[in-house]
Amino acid sequence: MSVFIHSGNRYFITFINRHSHNLVMKLLKMKDKAFTCTKEYLERAENKTGRQANFFRRY
C-alpha cells in the first residue's frame, strides 16, 4: 500500500508486540529502509525489556 505524506514519506511499517499489544508505526521514504527500521526496532525492544526476541513474524 502506497501512501503519500507531505513530509515525503510514502510507505509505513508497523510492529505489534503480541504479548504487550504495543503498536509502533514508522514512516519510510523508501522501501529499502524497512530492514534497517526492523533491526532498530528489535534492538530497542531488547534494550527496553532486557530480553532477546524469541521469534519475529511478518505478514
PDB file of C-alpha atoms in Angstrom:
ATOM      1  CA  MET A   1       0.000   0.000   0.000  1.00  0.00           C
ATOM      2  CA  SER A   2       1.481   3.317  -1.028  1.00  0.00           C
ATOM      3  CA  VAL A   3       0.608   6.481   0.872  1.00  0.00           C
ATOM      4  CA  PHE A   4       1.969   9.975   0.252  1.00  0.00           C
ATOM      5  CA  ILE A   5       2.516  12.306   3.210  1.00  0.00           C
ATOM      6  CA  HIS A   6       3.655  15.935   2.988  1.00  0.00           C
ATOM      7  CA  SER A   7       6.982  15.109   4.650  1.00  0.00           C
ATOM      8  CA  GLY A   8       7.908  12.934   1.651  1.00  0.00           C
ATOM      9  CA  ASN A   9       7.254   9.566   3.288  1.00  0.00           C
ATOM     10  CA  ARG A  10       5.431   7.155   1.005  1.00  0.00           C
ATOM     11  CA  TYR A  11       5.444   3.917   2.998  1.00  0.00           C
ATOM     12  CA  PHE A  12       4.873   2.768   6.533  1.00  0.00           C
ATOM     13  CA  ILE A  13       5.784  -0.257   8.617  1.00  0.00           C
ATOM     14  CA  THR A  14       4.060  -1.421  11.780  1.00  0.00           C
ATOM     15  CA  PHE A  15       5.371  -3.538  14.633  1.00  0.00           C
ATOM     16  CA  ILE A  16       2.991  -5.208  17.079  1.00  0.00           C
ATOM     17  CA  ASN A  17       4.117  -6.897  20.277  1.00  0.00           C
ATOM     18  CA  ARG A  18       1.651  -9.753  20.656  1.00  0.00           C
ATOM     19  CA  HIS A  19       2.395 -10.086  24.370  1.00  0.00           C
ATOM     20  CA  SER A  20       2.019  -6.452  25.465  1.00  0.00           C
ATOM     21  CA  HIS A  21      -0.148  -5.354  22.494  1.00  0.00           C
ATOM     22  CA  ASN A  22       2.228  -2.444  21.981  1.00  0.00           C
ATOM     23  CA  LEU A  23       1.990  -0.969  18.470  1.00  0.00           C
ATOM     24  CA  VAL A  24       4.743   1.043  16.772  1.00  0.00           C
ATOM     25  CA  MET A  25       4.364   2.598  13.326  1.00  0.00           C
ATOM     26  CA  LYS A  26       7.289   4.072  11.409  1.00  0.00           C
ATOM     27  CA  LEU A  27       7.119   6.171   8.254  1.00  0.00           C
ATOM     28  CA  LEU A  28       9.567   5.343   5.455  1.00  0.00           C
ATOM     29  CA  LYS A  29      10.642   7.305   2.402  1.00  0.00           C
ATOM     30  CA  MET A  30      11.893   4.197   0.592  1.00  0.00           C
ATOM     31  CA  LYS A  31      11.057   0.512   0.916  1.00  0.00           C
ATOM     32  CA  ASP A  32      14.714  -0.451   1.225  1.00  0.00           C
ATOM     33  CA  LYS A  33      14.806   1.194   4.691  1.00  0.00           C
ATOM     34  CA  ALA A  34      12.448  -1.487   6.060  1.00  0.00           C
ATOM     35  CA  PHE A  35      15.264  -3.859   7.080  1.00  0.00           C
ATOM     36  CA  THR A  36      17.165  -1.122   8.922  1.00  0.00           C
ATOM     37  CA  CYS A  37      13.986   0.007  10.655  1.00  0.00           C
ATOM     38  CA  THR A  38      13.177  -3.570  11.704  1.00  0.00           C
ATOM     39  CA  LYS A  39      16.675  -4.105  13.066  1.00  0.00           C
ATOM     40  CA  GLU A  40      16.473  -0.852  15.070  1.00  0.00           C
ATOM     41  CA  TYR A  41      13.047  -1.797  16.450  1.00  0.00           C
ATOM     42  CA  LEU A  42      14.264  -5.213  17.619  1.00  0.00           C
ATOM     43  CA  GLU A  43      17.348  -3.681  19.259  1.00  0.00           C
ATOM     44  CA  ARG A  44      15.208  -1.064  21.038  1.00  0.00           C
ATOM     45  CA  ALA A  45      12.739  -3.708  22.227  1.00  0.00           C
ATOM     46  CA  GLU A  46      15.549  -5.896  23.538  1.00  0.00           C
ATOM     47  CA  ASN A  47      17.150  -2.956  25.374  1.00  0.00           C
ATOM     48  CA  LYS A  48      13.806  -1.956  26.886  1.00  0.00           C
ATOM     49  CA  THR A  49      12.869  -5.426  28.127  1.00  0.00           C
ATOM     50  CA  GLY A  50      16.334  -6.852  28.711  1.00  0.00           C
ATOM     51  CA  ARG A  51      15.281  -9.972  26.822  1.00  0.00           C
ATOM     52  CA  GLN A  52      16.050 -11.133  23.313  1.00  0.00           C
ATOM     53  CA  ALA A  53      13.153 -11.702  20.915  1.00  0.00           C
ATOM     54  CA  ASN A  54      12.346 -15.403  20.534  1.00  0.00           C
ATOM     55  CA  PHE A  55      10.855 -15.053  17.072  1.00  0.00           C
ATOM     56  CA  PHE A  56       9.823 -12.446  14.564  1.00  0.00           C
ATOM     57  CA  ARG A  57       6.878 -12.929  12.229  1.00  0.00           C
ATOM     58  CA  ARG A  58       5.997 -10.878   9.173  1.00  0.00           C
ATOM     59  CA  TYR A  59       2.724 -10.761   7.282  1.00  0.00           C
TER      60      TYR A  59
END
